[in-house]
XYZ file of C-alpha atoms in Angstrom:
412
model
C 0.000 0.000 0.000
C 1.303 3.416 -0.947
C 1.903 5.478 2.182
C 1.832 8.883 0.475
C -1.379 7.978 -1.370
C -3.057 7.201 1.955
C -1.750 10.419 3.528
C -3.075 12.449 0.591
C -6.484 10.788 0.814
C -6.760 11.351 4.565
C -5.694 14.989 4.287
C -8.254 15.560 1.536
C -11.033 14.260 3.778
C -10.063 16.087 6.979
C -9.806 19.461 5.242
C -13.497 19.252 4.339
C -15.490 20.596 7.299
C -18.259 18.152 8.285
C -19.048 19.133 11.887
C -22.516 17.956 12.953
C -24.984 19.954 15.055
C -26.760 18.436 18.081
C -29.305 21.260 18.203
C -30.644 20.765 14.679
C -33.315 18.068 14.246
C -32.834 18.104 10.471
C -31.173 15.075 8.864
C -28.288 15.416 8.292
C -27.878 18.098 10.914
C -25.501 20.207 8.778
C -25.490 20.801 5.034
C -21.699 20.669 4.892
C -21.707 16.923 5.488
C -22.936 16.625 1.912
C -19.642 18.150 0.727
C -17.618 15.121 1.781
C -20.391 12.672 0.857
C -20.364 13.914 -2.755
C -16.556 13.766 -2.933
C -16.695 10.171 -1.693
C -19.501 9.272 -4.093
C -17.354 10.339 -7.038
C -14.225 8.692 -5.645
C -15.937 5.339 -5.115
C -17.065 5.358 -8.728
C -13.559 6.254 -9.898
C -11.871 3.383 -8.047
C -14.371 0.907 -9.504
C -16.967 0.278 -6.794
C -20.408 -0.860 -7.924
C -23.944 0.200 -6.874
C -22.667 3.529 -5.567
C -25.689 5.295 -4.075
C -25.928 8.516 -2.065
C -29.483 8.692 -0.715
C -31.638 11.630 0.357
C -30.478 11.281 3.983
C -26.734 11.483 3.172
C -26.039 7.755 3.549
C -23.528 6.577 0.965
C -23.510 2.853 0.156
C -21.512 0.871 -2.401
C -20.655 -2.722 -3.338
C -17.486 -4.625 -4.093
C -18.737 -7.747 -5.932
C -17.418 -11.180 -5.010
C -14.531 -12.566 -7.070
C -14.937 -16.197 -5.948
C -17.093 -18.995 -7.392
C -18.739 -20.085 -4.136
C -21.065 -18.422 -1.655
C -19.818 -16.784 1.506
C -21.625 -14.296 3.781
C -21.835 -10.710 2.582
C -19.939 -8.541 5.066
C -19.918 -4.785 5.550
C -17.686 -1.957 6.728
C -19.068 1.300 8.123
C -17.584 4.684 9.065
C -19.047 8.124 9.722
C -18.292 11.323 7.828
C -19.217 13.922 10.465
C -16.887 15.317 13.105
C -17.688 16.186 16.700
C -19.296 19.507 17.629
C -17.186 19.444 20.821
C -14.417 21.336 19.002
C -14.262 23.119 15.678
C -13.489 21.124 12.544
C -13.321 24.151 10.232
C -10.076 25.123 8.475
C -8.116 22.087 9.614
C -4.416 22.647 8.933
C -2.735 19.247 9.144
C 0.900 18.954 10.143
C 2.902 15.863 9.194
C 5.727 14.868 11.531
C 7.930 12.214 9.963
C 10.118 9.860 12.010
C 8.693 11.025 15.342
C 11.528 11.263 17.878
C 9.549 10.761 21.105
C 9.800 14.402 22.191
C 7.279 17.236 22.468
C 5.479 18.195 19.255
C 4.896 21.932 19.009
C 1.495 22.313 17.383
C 1.345 26.081 17.546
C 4.383 28.059 18.600
C 2.526 31.387 18.637
C -0.148 30.115 21.035
C 2.223 27.768 22.914
C 0.142 24.661 22.164
C 2.254 21.527 22.662
C 1.447 17.839 22.237
C 3.664 16.255 24.862
C 4.294 12.573 25.671
C 4.728 13.624 29.302
C 0.936 14.132 29.354
C -0.163 11.962 26.401
C 2.095 8.980 27.054
C 0.576 6.880 24.230
C 2.656 8.984 21.832
C 5.725 7.011 22.840
C 4.278 3.901 21.168
C 4.844 5.579 17.831
C 8.514 6.595 17.905
C 9.951 6.436 14.409
C 6.528 6.669 12.783
C 4.798 9.454 10.849
C 2.375 11.415 13.049
C -0.367 13.681 11.682
C -1.608 16.496 13.946
C -3.332 19.850 13.505
C -1.935 23.316 14.263
C -3.693 23.150 17.636
C -6.635 25.394 16.701
C -8.990 22.647 15.477
C -9.623 18.966 15.931
C -8.075 16.664 13.331
C -11.103 14.626 12.266
C -9.452 11.200 12.434
C -12.715 10.353 14.201
C -13.827 9.102 11.807
C -12.192 10.191 8.572
C -9.438 7.714 9.350
C -12.101 5.007 9.182
C -13.387 6.413 5.886
C -9.825 6.495 4.513
C -9.222 2.897 5.561
C -12.396 1.562 3.963
C -11.889 3.399 0.658
C -8.220 2.413 0.561
C -8.988 -1.250 1.307
C -11.624 -1.382 -1.431
C -9.233 0.245 -3.896
C -6.496 -2.239 -2.948
C -8.809 -5.227 -3.449
C -9.942 -3.907 -6.826
C -6.348 -3.350 -7.941
C -5.255 -6.798 -6.689
C -7.903 -9.253 -7.962
C -5.729 -12.214 -6.983
C -6.850 -11.521 -3.391
C -10.040 -13.527 -3.002
C -13.084 -12.097 -1.258
C -16.830 -12.403 -1.153
C -19.331 -9.601 -1.669
C -18.520 -6.559 0.456
C -20.852 -3.690 1.234
C -19.677 -0.356 2.607
C -21.560 2.596 4.062
C -20.582 6.070 5.172
C -23.055 7.637 7.587
C -23.797 11.202 8.724
C -24.481 12.517 12.237
C -22.852 9.743 14.270
C -21.345 12.290 16.646
C -24.797 13.588 17.604
C -26.233 10.102 18.120
C -28.260 9.839 14.907
C -25.832 8.015 12.652
C -27.819 4.795 12.452
C -31.324 6.198 12.825
C -32.191 6.064 9.118
C -29.715 3.357 8.118
C -31.528 0.842 5.863
C -30.188 -2.498 7.105
C -32.254 -4.473 4.606
C -30.937 -2.465 1.655
C -27.381 -2.761 2.983
C -27.796 -6.509 2.755
C -24.836 -7.678 4.840
C -24.990 -10.501 7.380
C -22.703 -8.582 9.674
C -20.439 -5.527 9.537
C -17.587 -3.749 11.299
C -17.402 -0.088 12.164
C -13.907 1.320 11.654
C -14.267 3.815 14.482
C -12.016 2.749 17.342
C -8.945 4.493 18.666
C -5.421 3.071 19.013
C -4.025 0.233 16.964
C -5.329 -3.177 18.067
C -8.640 -2.086 19.547
C -11.453 -4.561 18.955
C -14.710 -3.916 20.742
C -18.109 -5.543 20.960
C -19.356 -4.031 24.212
C -20.439 -0.438 24.723
C -22.337 1.683 27.193
C -26.048 1.722 27.607
C -26.776 5.402 27.156
C -29.394 7.975 28.058
C -29.661 11.737 28.078
C -31.292 13.669 30.914
C -32.558 17.236 31.034
C -33.079 18.568 34.560
C -35.135 21.757 34.756
C -35.246 23.684 38.044
C -37.848 26.420 38.406
C -37.250 29.203 40.902
C -38.816 32.580 41.697
C -37.164 35.967 41.284
C -37.901 38.907 43.564
C -35.826 41.923 44.592
C -32.954 40.606 46.748
C -33.565 43.331 49.320
C -37.035 41.927 49.979
C -36.337 38.293 49.216
C -36.675 36.623 52.600
C -39.245 33.852 52.423
C -40.115 34.732 48.829
C -37.128 34.219 46.507
C -36.492 30.677 45.271
C -33.008 30.514 43.705
C -33.022 27.792 41.063
C -29.208 27.749 40.901
C -28.971 26.901 44.601
C -31.450 24.077 44.118
C -29.429 22.931 41.106
C -26.329 22.634 43.285
C -28.327 20.460 45.698
C -29.330 18.206 42.806
C -25.749 17.946 41.536
C -24.520 17.078 45.030
C -27.206 14.407 45.388
C -25.450 12.311 42.733
C -22.302 10.290 43.567
C -19.306 12.617 43.306
C -16.922 9.864 42.154
C -19.182 8.503 39.428
C -18.166 11.016 36.771
C -16.108 10.527 33.569
C -12.889 11.927 35.017
C -12.955 9.439 37.913
C -14.101 6.224 36.191
C -12.636 3.679 33.791
C -13.271 0.236 32.282
C -16.752 -1.021 33.087
C -17.505 1.779 35.566
C -20.507 3.896 34.629
C -21.070 7.577 35.269
C -23.247 10.681 35.310
C -21.814 13.445 33.138
C -23.050 17.008 33.569
C -22.070 18.528 30.238
C -24.182 21.702 30.076
C -25.448 24.078 32.760
C -27.354 27.311 32.144
C -28.987 29.205 34.947
C -30.441 32.312 36.464
C -32.382 32.734 39.682
C -35.688 31.946 38.026
C -34.656 28.939 35.951
C -31.686 26.585 35.654
C -31.274 23.758 33.155
C -28.788 20.911 33.660
C -28.027 18.489 30.844
C -26.561 15.092 31.671
C -25.560 11.944 29.896
C -25.987 8.687 31.831
C -23.782 5.694 30.981
C -23.337 2.125 32.216
C -22.424 -1.196 30.586
C -24.688 -3.199 32.914
C -28.391 -2.791 32.148
C -29.468 -3.150 35.786
C -26.974 -0.528 36.933
C -28.018 1.684 34.018
C -31.640 1.544 35.131
C -30.586 2.206 38.722
C -28.772 5.353 37.592
C -31.886 6.678 35.921
C -33.918 5.881 39.027
C -31.370 7.656 41.229
C -31.810 10.870 39.250
C -35.583 10.668 39.506
C -35.377 9.983 43.234
C -32.998 12.917 43.770
C -35.552 15.227 42.170
C -38.361 13.715 44.200
C -36.446 14.139 47.464
C -35.640 17.804 46.764
C -39.225 18.536 45.767
C -40.527 16.938 48.964
C -38.137 19.041 51.033
C -39.220 22.226 49.218
C -42.906 21.323 49.355
C -43.274 22.035 45.642
C -42.366 20.485 42.285
C -39.419 22.728 41.488
C -37.266 20.037 39.860
C -38.329 18.238 36.702
C -36.302 15.420 35.125
C -36.775 14.153 31.576
C -34.756 11.074 30.604
C -34.509 9.598 27.115
C -32.688 6.390 26.214
C -30.149 6.828 23.377
C -28.598 3.413 22.640
C -27.866 0.082 24.296
C -24.972 -2.331 24.798
C -24.327 -4.258 21.564
C -22.889 -7.194 23.531
C -26.316 -8.821 23.732
C -26.573 -8.899 19.926
C -22.953 -9.788 19.137
C -22.355 -12.621 21.627
C -24.642 -15.076 19.752
C -22.419 -14.589 16.665
C -19.040 -14.237 18.377
C -17.276 -15.763 15.378
C -17.462 -12.333 13.730
C -15.256 -10.971 16.540
C -13.031 -14.053 16.379
C -12.389 -13.479 12.660
C -11.164 -9.933 13.277
C -9.047 -11.093 16.227
C -7.429 -13.834 14.137
C -6.600 -11.377 11.362
C -4.922 -9.001 13.791
C -2.868 -11.796 15.343
C -1.853 -13.015 11.871
C -0.553 -9.484 11.202
C 1.380 -9.318 14.468
C -1.072 -6.855 16.040
C -1.956 -7.489 19.687
C -5.769 -7.315 19.932
C -6.986 -4.962 22.648
C -10.436 -6.339 23.425
C -12.153 -3.992 25.840
C -15.474 -2.248 26.368
C -16.171 0.975 24.523
C -16.650 3.847 26.935
C -19.071 5.419 24.517
C -21.061 4.237 21.540
C -20.696 3.808 17.797
C -23.118 3.441 14.927
C -22.509 -0.266 15.467
C -24.327 -0.312 18.792
C -27.548 0.908 17.173
C -27.034 -1.163 14.024
C -26.667 -4.311 16.121
C -30.129 -3.693 17.554
C -31.486 -3.100 14.046
C -30.381 -6.585 12.991
C -26.825 -5.922 11.749
C -24.301 -7.243 14.319
C -21.481 -4.752 14.163
C -18.306 -4.895 16.307
C -15.870 -1.994 16.258
C -12.276 -2.038 14.964
C -9.496 0.484 15.559
C -9.180 3.438 13.187
C -5.867 4.457 14.768
C -6.370 7.947 16.168
C -5.883 9.371 19.660
C -7.295 12.273 21.701
C -10.481 12.594 19.659
C -12.724 15.681 19.833
C -10.028 18.204 20.648
C -6.948 20.156 19.617
C -4.533 17.395 20.695
C -5.964 14.778 18.332
C -3.335 12.884 16.336
C -2.923 9.739 14.271
C 0.089 7.684 13.156
C -0.042 7.025 9.405
C 1.208 3.499 10.043
C -1.955 2.815 12.088
C -4.149 3.899 9.159
C -2.221 1.512 6.937
C -2.547 -1.355 9.428
C -6.306 -0.818 9.775
C -6.587 -0.880 5.984
C -4.718 -4.191 5.958
C -7.070 -5.571 8.632
C -10.059 -4.881 6.367
C -8.351 -6.713 3.508
C -7.450 -9.546 5.866
C -11.019 -9.934 7.108
C -12.272 -10.123 3.524
C -9.791 -12.935 2.859
C -10.465 -14.730 6.153
C -14.210 -14.939 5.454
C -13.534 -16.783 2.185
C -11.434 -19.314 4.114
C -13.866 -19.775 7.004
C -16.927 -20.359 4.846
C -15.441 -22.373 1.994
């Protein structure tokens, strides 16, 4: 595989702004996602993919026909084209650092923005490799344009090397994954694969088939504003009540204090004045019973505060977002085993661990398309310190090719 060709492809994708918008109910949530979708549509046709179709919802599907004379399962590969609204993805200025020496990488000298292995120790895994970063003023977009790059590059490689045997492969690029809608309008029946893999993990070797159960909660606290000089017995300060609600939840069960299978409550937005305060949370847990207990704890916290106040000042609205794909993948664990075998054959140590988040694959698994997640290679997603080793992109591309080959062997 040509390293410079892959770098050029990745850079082309990340310099197209595709940030999604959680506040817009439209689908896709931003018009600019179409910009990359149309570029990809044309590119897939140019490399020789068949049945290339960009639908009215910005889902792009295509087919690589089988080149064998016996039937094997149709498999799929999925990645998302949008980038996170957590940090700007506009005007990405990629920087390519060849033969990384293990020292600090100055992203932006003027603003003193430094990517340092003393803080991001994973960098030291990639000494001697080619690292792609930004100039520190944007995210990079490796989440998930690395996955898009890997899928396109793998399909191109298979087309250019017909001696590599494979069955029918379907691919799909989805919009709005970062705002939780990436699989909402995904047509599993039209996709027509028996199973698929999302190329949306982080560091090299990651292989995941468990993810959080997820919900979003909006807590609205209603107060009463009066002149502070005459407030005794009359003013109800919603922000003070909000602090009581926050303190009613376990202080250690937050993202910055949990890891592995530990769930959390994450307060990600807070807006308030005396008369009204709104808290927005995400609730996460791998275990369904613990997940339900978390939701109940929030409701009970509101109930307790309301009883103490003698009025319904606190309202909690909770909506489920997605569930743990483990339940849907475990009955077909051979699809995980295939990916694990391919990695081991390539000398990659599989890192099988739970996803502390979700992917399109979690929702797709519940729609009837079992869909484990494979590394895309990037680190520090959703922020200015995001980076990716080019060698990891190349390895992920090789894993896709390897899976295509392995399926023909397993089902012969």
